[in-house]
Amino acid sequence: PEKYLHAIFMTHLFSRISIFFSNVFLIPEETLVFDELFADRNPHYKEAMGEYWNLDGTFVALGYTDELKNELEAYKYYSRQEKKDVFLPKLCECFELFCLENTDRDAVITTVPLHFLSRFKRGYNHSELLARGIAKQEGNIFRNLLKKSRLTKHQAKLSRSDRLRNVRNSFSFHKKYLADIKGKDIILVDDVISTGSTINECAKILRNNGAKRVFGL
């Protein structure tokens, strides 16, 4: 019914406006309570992708709730770089729970890259800030191993099969780091994983360039 659709639209519009004003004008925020997962989701993705899955571990810190989504939107799209301090402790906790046990001590930390146009628009790569923060706290080396060589559509708006096609051949490796990753474990940091299409494509590139194992965080 038309009235029902109108009500849904207005509710969604009000929610988006509230997020905008809270991020632009820094309205005081309530204490955040996240859904802490701290799980290795690799068996799930490996079952879905089979031989095409390229990660040796997929470590997830938090569940993708509405609260987390709102915080991520502020961090990614509204220049709220300080929001990294909301996520960083959880990621470091997940790192210490899984990565220290499953990866070599000299594992290299890297990140899913942004296309230069997206980076220019946002002013920073949100995942890179988190990856650098983890590396600094945990004593690992950070390297920007990958670049995004093709601008793609937003993954969230696509079906699973379209996501796979969307990211295919969209990343490349910085050849100057070949010696840095040869025979090394790589920890690949990204903000969100759903179908795993993006992080899997990145892991394939890293493996093809000499990485021993690749773990997603």
PDB file of C-alpha atoms in Angstrom:
ATOM      1  CA  PRO A   1       0.000   0.000   0.000  1.00  0.00           C
ATOM      2  CA  GLU A   2       1.168   3.513  -0.816  1.00  0.00           C
ATOM      3  CA  LYS A   3       0.825   4.837   2.756  1.00  0.00           C
ATOM      4  CA  TYR A   4       2.916   1.966   4.100  1.00  0.00           C
ATOM      5  CA  LEU A   5       5.713   2.551   1.561  1.00  0.00           C
ATOM      6  CA  HIS A   6       5.647   6.264   2.333  1.00  0.00           C
ATOM      7  CA  ALA A   7       6.035   5.544   6.053  1.00  0.00           C
ATOM      8  CA  ILE A   8       9.031   3.277   5.390  1.00  0.00           C
ATOM      9  CA  PHE A   9      10.626   5.923   3.173  1.00  0.00           C
ATOM     10  CA  MET A  10      10.153   8.661   5.775  1.00  0.00           C
ATOM     11  CA  THR A  11      11.575   6.467   8.551  1.00  0.00           C
ATOM     12  CA  HIS A  12      14.642   5.687   6.439  1.00  0.00           C
ATOM     13  CA  LEU A  13      15.039   9.351   5.472  1.00  0.00           C
ATOM     14  CA  PHE A  14      14.846  10.477   9.097  1.00  0.00           C
ATOM     15  CA  SER A  15      17.457   7.878  10.060  1.00  0.00           C
ATOM     16  CA  ARG A  16      19.859   9.073   7.344  1.00  0.00           C
ATOM     17  CA  ILE A  17      19.357  12.720   8.322  1.00  0.00           C
ATOM     18  CA  SER A  18      20.033  11.870  11.971  1.00  0.00           C
ATOM     19  CA  ILE A  19      23.286  10.110  11.030  1.00  0.00           C
ATOM     20  CA  PHE A  20      24.337  13.075   8.901  1.00  0.00           C
ATOM     21  CA  PHE A  21      23.759  15.665  11.633  1.00  0.00           C
ATOM     22  CA  SER A  22      25.291  13.517  14.360  1.00  0.00           C
ATOM     23  CA  ASN A  23      28.478  13.202  12.287  1.00  0.00           C
ATOM     24  CA  VAL A  24      28.693  16.737  10.919  1.00  0.00           C
ATOM     25  CA  PHE A  25      27.769  18.564  14.122  1.00  0.00           C
ATOM     26  CA  LEU A  26      29.152  15.989  16.572  1.00  0.00           C
ATOM     27  CA  ILE A  27      25.996  15.373  18.576  1.00  0.00           C
ATOM     28  CA  PRO A  28      26.951  13.584  21.850  1.00  0.00           C
ATOM     29  CA  GLU A  29      26.857   9.829  21.415  1.00  0.00           C
ATOM     30  CA  GLU A  30      25.586   7.046  23.634  1.00  0.00           C
ATOM     31  CA  THR A  31      27.936   4.374  24.927  1.00  0.00           C
ATOM     32  CA  LEU A  32      28.349   1.787  22.172  1.00  0.00           C
ATOM     33  CA  VAL A  33      27.802  -1.903  22.765  1.00  0.00           C
ATOM     34  CA  PHE A  34      28.948  -4.065  19.853  1.00  0.00           C
ATOM     35  CA  ASP A  35      28.197  -7.694  19.029  1.00  0.00           C
ATOM     36  CA  GLU A  36      31.596  -9.288  19.675  1.00  0.00           C
ATOM     37  CA  LEU A  37      32.168 -12.376  17.532  1.00  0.00           C
ATOM     38  CA  PHE A  38      35.912 -13.124  17.674  1.00  0.00           C
ATOM     39  CA  ALA A  39      35.495 -16.048  15.301  1.00  0.00           C
ATOM     40  CA  ASP A  40      37.387 -17.704  12.466  1.00  0.00           C
ATOM     41  CA  ARG A  41      34.820 -17.768   9.648  1.00  0.00           C
ATOM     42  CA  ASN A  42      37.157 -19.469   7.204  1.00  0.00           C
ATOM     43  CA  PRO A  43      35.308 -22.840   7.151  1.00  0.00           C
ATOM     44  CA  HIS A  44      32.120 -21.011   6.092  1.00  0.00           C
ATOM     45  CA  TYR A  45      33.763 -19.197   3.182  1.00  0.00           C
ATOM     46  CA  LYS A  46      35.843 -22.186   2.111  1.00  0.00           C
ATOM     47  CA  GLU A  47      32.698 -24.307   1.901  1.00  0.00           C
ATOM     48  CA  ALA A  48      30.971 -21.656  -0.205  1.00  0.00           C
ATOM     49  CA  MET A  49      33.912 -20.940  -2.556  1.00  0.00           C
ATOM     50  CA  GLY A  50      35.725 -24.287  -2.568  1.00  0.00           C
ATOM     51  CA  GLU A  51      39.020 -24.329  -4.482  1.00  0.00           C
ATOM     52  CA  TYR A  52      38.564 -20.663  -5.413  1.00  0.00           C
ATOM     53  CA  TRP A  53      38.930 -19.521  -1.796  1.00  0.00           C
ATOM     54  CA  ASN A  54      42.409 -18.086  -1.189  1.00  0.00           C
ATOM     55  CA  LEU A  55      42.542 -17.383   2.562  1.00  0.00           C
ATOM     56  CA  ASP A  56      43.970 -19.601   5.287  1.00  0.00           C
ATOM     57  CA  GLY A  57      41.972 -17.865   8.016  1.00  0.00           C
ATOM     58  CA  THR A  58      39.203 -15.268   8.139  1.00  0.00           C
ATOM     59  CA  PHE A  59      39.154 -13.666  11.587  1.00  0.00           C
ATOM     60  CA  VAL A  60      36.092 -11.537  12.380  1.00  0.00           C
ATOM     61  CA  ALA A  61      35.979  -9.301  15.445  1.00  0.00           C
ATOM     62  CA  LEU A  62      32.443  -7.861  15.398  1.00  0.00           C
ATOM     63  CA  GLY A  63      28.985  -8.694  14.092  1.00  0.00           C
ATOM     64  CA  TYR A  64      27.547  -6.314  11.491  1.00  0.00           C
ATOM     65  CA  THR A  65      24.782  -4.724  13.546  1.00  0.00           C
ATOM     66  CA  ASP A  66      23.008  -1.410  12.895  1.00  0.00           C
ATOM     67  CA  GLU A  67      25.191   0.192  15.582  1.00  0.00           C
ATOM     68  CA  LEU A  68      28.368  -0.962  13.863  1.00  0.00           C
ATOM     69  CA  LYS A  69      27.070   0.111  10.458  1.00  0.00           C
ATOM     70  CA  ASN A  70      26.386   3.646  11.719  1.00  0.00           C
ATOM     71  CA  GLU A  71      29.854   3.929  13.253  1.00  0.00           C
ATOM     72  CA  LEU A  72      31.501   2.666  10.080  1.00  0.00           C
ATOM     73  CA  GLU A  73      29.571   5.108   7.924  1.00  0.00           C
ATOM     74  CA  ALA A  74      30.765   7.975  10.107  1.00  0.00           C
ATOM     75  CA  TYR A  75      34.343   6.698   9.887  1.00  0.00           C
ATOM     76  CA  LYS A  76      34.343   6.048   6.138  1.00  0.00           C
ATOM     77  CA  TYR A  77      32.162   8.768   4.661  1.00  0.00           C
ATOM     78  CA  TYR A  78      32.046  11.690   7.122  1.00  0.00           C
ATOM     79  CA  SER A  79      35.773  12.192   7.804  1.00  0.00           C
ATOM     80  CA  ARG A  80      35.509  10.979  11.408  1.00  0.00           C
ATOM     81  CA  GLN A  81      39.017   9.525  11.519  1.00  0.00           C
ATOM     82  CA  GLU A  82      38.925   9.432  15.318  1.00  0.00           C
ATOM     83  CA  LYS A  83      36.409   6.595  15.009  1.00  0.00           C
ATOM     84  CA  LYS A  84      39.336   4.263  14.364  1.00  0.00           C
ATOM     85  CA  ASP A  85      39.867   4.288  18.125  1.00  0.00           C
ATOM     86  CA  VAL A  86      36.447   2.646  18.495  1.00  0.00           C
ATOM     87  CA  PHE A  87      37.424  -0.295  16.270  1.00  0.00           C
ATOM     88  CA  LEU A  88      41.166  -0.630  16.859  1.00  0.00           C
ATOM     89  CA  PRO A  89      41.019  -2.231  20.347  1.00  0.00           C
ATOM     90  CA  LYS A  90      38.584  -4.888  19.064  1.00  0.00           C
ATOM     91  CA  LEU A  91      40.755  -5.635  16.043  1.00  0.00           C
ATOM     92  CA  CYS A  92      43.883  -5.882  18.185  1.00  0.00           C
ATOM     93  CA  GLU A  93      42.075  -8.240  20.537  1.00  0.00           C
ATOM     94  CA  CYS A  94      41.063 -10.381  17.558  1.00  0.00           C
ATOM     95  CA  PHE A  95      44.633 -10.215  16.232  1.00  0.00           C
ATOM     96  CA  GLU A  96      46.044 -11.444  19.543  1.00  0.00           C
ATOM     97  CA  LEU A  97      43.439 -14.191  19.817  1.00  0.00           C
ATOM     98  CA  PHE A  98      43.971 -15.635  16.335  1.00  0.00           C
ATOM     99  CA  CYS A  99      46.920 -14.159  14.450  1.00  0.00           C
ATOM    100  CA  LEU A 100      49.584 -14.635  17.119  1.00  0.00           C
ATOM    101  CA  GLU A 101      48.641 -18.313  17.356  1.00  0.00           C
ATOM    102  CA  ASN A 102      48.153 -19.069  13.656  1.00  0.00           C
ATOM    103  CA  THR A 103      50.696 -16.904  11.824  1.00  0.00           C
ATOM    104  CA  ASP A 104      54.458 -16.517  11.809  1.00  0.00           C
ATOM    105  CA  ARG A 105      55.827 -13.811  14.102  1.00  0.00           C
ATOM    106  CA  ASP A 106      57.223 -11.838  11.172  1.00  0.00           C
ATOM    107  CA  ALA A 107      53.899 -11.752   9.319  1.00  0.00           C
ATOM    108  CA  VAL A 108      53.433  -8.631   7.194  1.00  0.00           C
ATOM    109  CA  ILE A 109      50.282  -6.573   7.695  1.00  0.00           C
ATOM    110  CA  THR A 110      48.627  -4.970   4.690  1.00  0.00           C
ATOM    111  CA  THR A 111      45.214  -3.662   3.707  1.00  0.00           C
ATOM    112  CA  VAL A 112      42.579  -3.754   0.998  1.00  0.00           C
ATOM    113  CA  PRO A 113      43.373  -0.671  -1.118  1.00  0.00           C
ATOM    114  CA  LEU A 114      41.089   2.085  -2.371  1.00  0.00           C
ATOM    115  CA  HIS A 115      41.101   3.376  -5.922  1.00  0.00           C
ATOM    116  CA  PHE A 116      42.931   6.724  -5.995  1.00  0.00           C
ATOM    117  CA  LEU A 117      39.701   8.577  -6.841  1.00  0.00           C
ATOM    118  CA  SER A 118      37.922   7.091  -3.818  1.00  0.00           C
ATOM    119  CA  ARG A 119      40.910   7.867  -1.611  1.00  0.00           C
ATOM    120  CA  PHE A 120      41.011  11.444  -2.894  1.00  0.00           C
ATOM    121  CA  LYS A 121      37.290  11.862  -2.209  1.00  0.00           C
ATOM    122  CA  ARG A 122      37.507  10.499   1.365  1.00  0.00           C
ATOM    123  CA  GLY A 123      40.936  11.872   2.188  1.00  0.00           C
ATOM    124  CA  TYR A 124      42.229   8.576   3.584  1.00  0.00           C
ATOM    125  CA  ASN A 125      41.906   4.804   3.359  1.00  0.00           C
ATOM    126  CA  HIS A 126      39.935   3.831   6.474  1.00  0.00           C
ATOM    127  CA  SER A 127      41.160   0.222   6.416  1.00  0.00           C
ATOM    128  CA  GLU A 128      44.770   1.345   6.036  1.00  0.00           C
ATOM    129  CA  LEU A 129      44.536   3.462   9.200  1.00  0.00           C
ATOM    130  CA  LEU A 130      43.333   0.401  11.114  1.00  0.00           C
ATOM    131  CA  ALA A 131      46.034  -1.831   9.605  1.00  0.00           C
ATOM    132  CA  ARG A 132      48.780   0.657  10.473  1.00  0.00           C
ATOM    133  CA  GLY A 133      47.389   0.938  14.002  1.00  0.00           C
ATOM    134  CA  ILE A 134      47.482  -2.837  14.458  1.00  0.00           C
ATOM    135  CA  ALA A 135      51.023  -3.072  13.067  1.00  0.00           C
ATOM    136  CA  LYS A 136      52.253  -0.327  15.388  1.00  0.00           C
ATOM    137  CA  GLN A 137      50.658  -1.876  18.468  1.00  0.00           C
ATOM    138  CA  GLU A 138      51.592  -5.486  17.699  1.00  0.00           C
ATOM    139  CA  GLY A 139      55.116  -4.870  16.398  1.00  0.00           C
ATOM    140  CA  ASN A 140      54.572  -6.115  12.844  1.00  0.00           C
ATOM    141  CA  ILE A 141      55.678  -4.480   9.599  1.00  0.00           C
ATOM    142  CA  PHE A 142      53.014  -2.697   7.548  1.00  0.00           C
ATOM    143  CA  ARG A 143      53.320  -2.520   3.770  1.00  0.00           C
ATOM    144  CA  ASN A 144      50.912  -1.130   1.165  1.00  0.00           C
ATOM    145  CA  LEU A 145      51.287  -4.251  -0.960  1.00  0.00           C
ATOM    146  CA  LEU A 146      48.303  -3.763  -3.238  1.00  0.00           C
ATOM    147  CA  LYS A 147      46.777  -1.063  -5.398  1.00  0.00           C
ATOM    148  CA  LYS A 148      43.317  -0.840  -6.880  1.00  0.00           C
ATOM    149  CA  SER A 149      43.871  -0.317 -10.567  1.00  0.00           C
ATOM    150  CA  ARG A 150      40.232  -0.229 -11.670  1.00  0.00           C
ATOM    151  CA  LEU A 151      37.332   1.759 -10.206  1.00  0.00           C
ATOM    152  CA  THR A 152      34.456  -0.583  -9.319  1.00  0.00           C
ATOM    153  CA  LYS A 153      30.859  -0.268  -8.191  1.00  0.00           C
ATOM    154  CA  HIS A 154      29.997  -0.382  -4.486  1.00  0.00           C
ATOM    155  CA  GLN A 155      29.869  -4.060  -3.497  1.00  0.00           C
ATOM    156  CA  ALA A 156      26.964  -3.574  -1.069  1.00  0.00           C
ATOM    157  CA  LYS A 157      24.582  -2.867  -3.950  1.00  0.00           C
ATOM    158  CA  LEU A 158      25.394  -6.045  -5.881  1.00  0.00           C
ATOM    159  CA  SER A 159      24.402  -9.706  -5.789  1.00  0.00           C
ATOM    160  CA  ARG A 160      26.951 -12.371  -4.851  1.00  0.00           C
ATOM    161  CA  SER A 161      27.749 -13.308  -8.453  1.00  0.00           C
ATOM    162  CA  ASP A 162      27.947  -9.647  -9.481  1.00  0.00           C
ATOM    163  CA  ARG A 163      30.324  -8.939  -6.585  1.00  0.00           C
ATOM    164  CA  LEU A 164      32.690 -11.622  -7.822  1.00  0.00           C
ATOM    165  CA  ARG A 165      32.669 -10.191 -11.337  1.00  0.00           C
ATOM    166  CA  ASN A 166      32.933  -6.616 -10.053  1.00  0.00           C
ATOM    167  CA  VAL A 167      36.270  -7.092  -8.270  1.00  0.00           C
ATOM    168  CA  ARG A 168      37.855  -9.529 -10.703  1.00  0.00           C
ATOM    169  CA  ASN A 169      41.174  -8.170 -12.009  1.00  0.00           C
ATOM    170  CA  SER A 170      40.643  -4.863 -10.186  1.00  0.00           C
ATOM    171  CA  PHE A 171      43.727  -5.172  -7.926  1.00  0.00           C
ATOM    172  CA  SER A 172      47.437  -5.404  -8.647  1.00  0.00           C
ATOM    173  CA  PHE A 173      50.636  -5.882  -6.657  1.00  0.00           C
ATOM    174  CA  HIS A 174      53.383  -3.328  -5.994  1.00  0.00           C
ATOM    175  CA  LYS A 175      56.330  -5.242  -7.434  1.00  0.00           C
ATOM    176  CA  LYS A 176      58.837  -3.353  -5.266  1.00  0.00           C
ATOM    177  CA  TYR A 177      57.604  -5.454  -2.319  1.00  0.00           C
ATOM    178  CA  LEU A 178      58.252  -8.874  -3.898  1.00  0.00           C
ATOM    179  CA  ALA A 179      61.215  -9.566  -1.627  1.00  0.00           C
ATOM    180  CA  ASP A 180      59.252  -8.383   1.437  1.00  0.00           C
ATOM    181  CA  ILE A 181      56.527 -11.020   1.116  1.00  0.00           C
ATOM    182  CA  LYS A 182      58.334 -14.000  -0.432  1.00  0.00           C
ATOM    183  CA  GLY A 183      57.587 -16.961   1.829  1.00  0.00           C
ATOM    184  CA  LYS A 184      55.889 -14.727   4.424  1.00  0.00           C
ATOM    185  CA  ASP A 185      52.493 -14.862   6.096  1.00  0.00           C
ATOM    186  CA  ILE A 186      50.312 -11.873   5.209  1.00  0.00           C
ATOM    187  CA  ILE A 187      47.535 -10.415   7.382  1.00  0.00           C
ATOM    188  CA  LEU A 188      45.049  -8.593   5.168  1.00  0.00           C
ATOM    189  CA  VAL A 189      42.900  -6.013   6.976  1.00  0.00           C
ATOM    190  CA  ASP A 190      39.491  -4.824   5.747  1.00  0.00           C
ATOM    191  CA  ASP A 191      36.548  -3.176   7.477  1.00  0.00           C
ATOM    192  CA  VAL A 192      33.696  -5.477   6.359  1.00  0.00           C
ATOM    193  CA  ILE A 193      33.354  -8.981   4.990  1.00  0.00           C
ATOM    194  CA  SER A 194      30.072 -10.315   3.607  1.00  0.00           C
ATOM    195  CA  THR A 195      30.463 -12.608   0.578  1.00  0.00           C
ATOM    196  CA  GLY A 196      34.258 -12.399   0.849  1.00  0.00           C
ATOM    197  CA  SER A 197      34.656 -11.419  -2.816  1.00  0.00           C
ATOM    198  CA  THR A 198      36.965  -8.432  -2.260  1.00  0.00           C
ATOM    199  CA  ILE A 199      39.321  -9.922   0.307  1.00  0.00           C
ATOM    200  CA  ASN A 200      39.501 -13.188  -1.649  1.00  0.00           C
ATOM    201  CA  GLU A 201      40.554 -11.375  -4.821  1.00  0.00           C
ATOM    202  CA  CYS A 202      43.256  -9.541  -2.859  1.00  0.00           C
ATOM    203  CA  ALA A 203      44.472 -12.785  -1.305  1.00  0.00           C
ATOM    204  CA  LYS A 204      44.784 -14.357  -4.760  1.00  0.00           C
ATOM    205  CA  ILE A 205      47.064 -11.526  -5.895  1.00  0.00           C
ATOM    206  CA  LEU A 206      49.229 -11.889  -2.771  1.00  0.00           C
ATOM    207  CA  ARG A 207      49.571 -15.640  -3.234  1.00  0.00           C
ATOM    208  CA  ASN A 208      50.463 -15.223  -6.897  1.00  0.00           C
ATOM    209  CA  ASN A 209      53.293 -12.914  -5.850  1.00  0.00           C
ATOM    210  CA  GLY A 210      54.954 -15.199  -3.341  1.00  0.00           C
ATOM    211  CA  ALA A 211      53.037 -15.005  -0.047  1.00  0.00           C
ATOM    212  CA  LYS A 212      53.158 -18.258   1.908  1.00  0.00           C
ATOM    213  CA  ARG A 213      49.757 -17.860   3.582  1.00  0.00           C
ATOM    214  CA  VAL A 214      47.140 -15.107   3.708  1.00  0.00           C
ATOM    215  CA  PHE A 215      44.869 -14.400   6.671  1.00  0.00           C
ATOM    216  CA  GLY A 216      41.977 -11.942   6.631  1.00  0.00           C
ATOM    217  CA  LEU A 217      41.263  -9.745   9.653  1.00  0.00           C
TER     218      LEU A 217
END
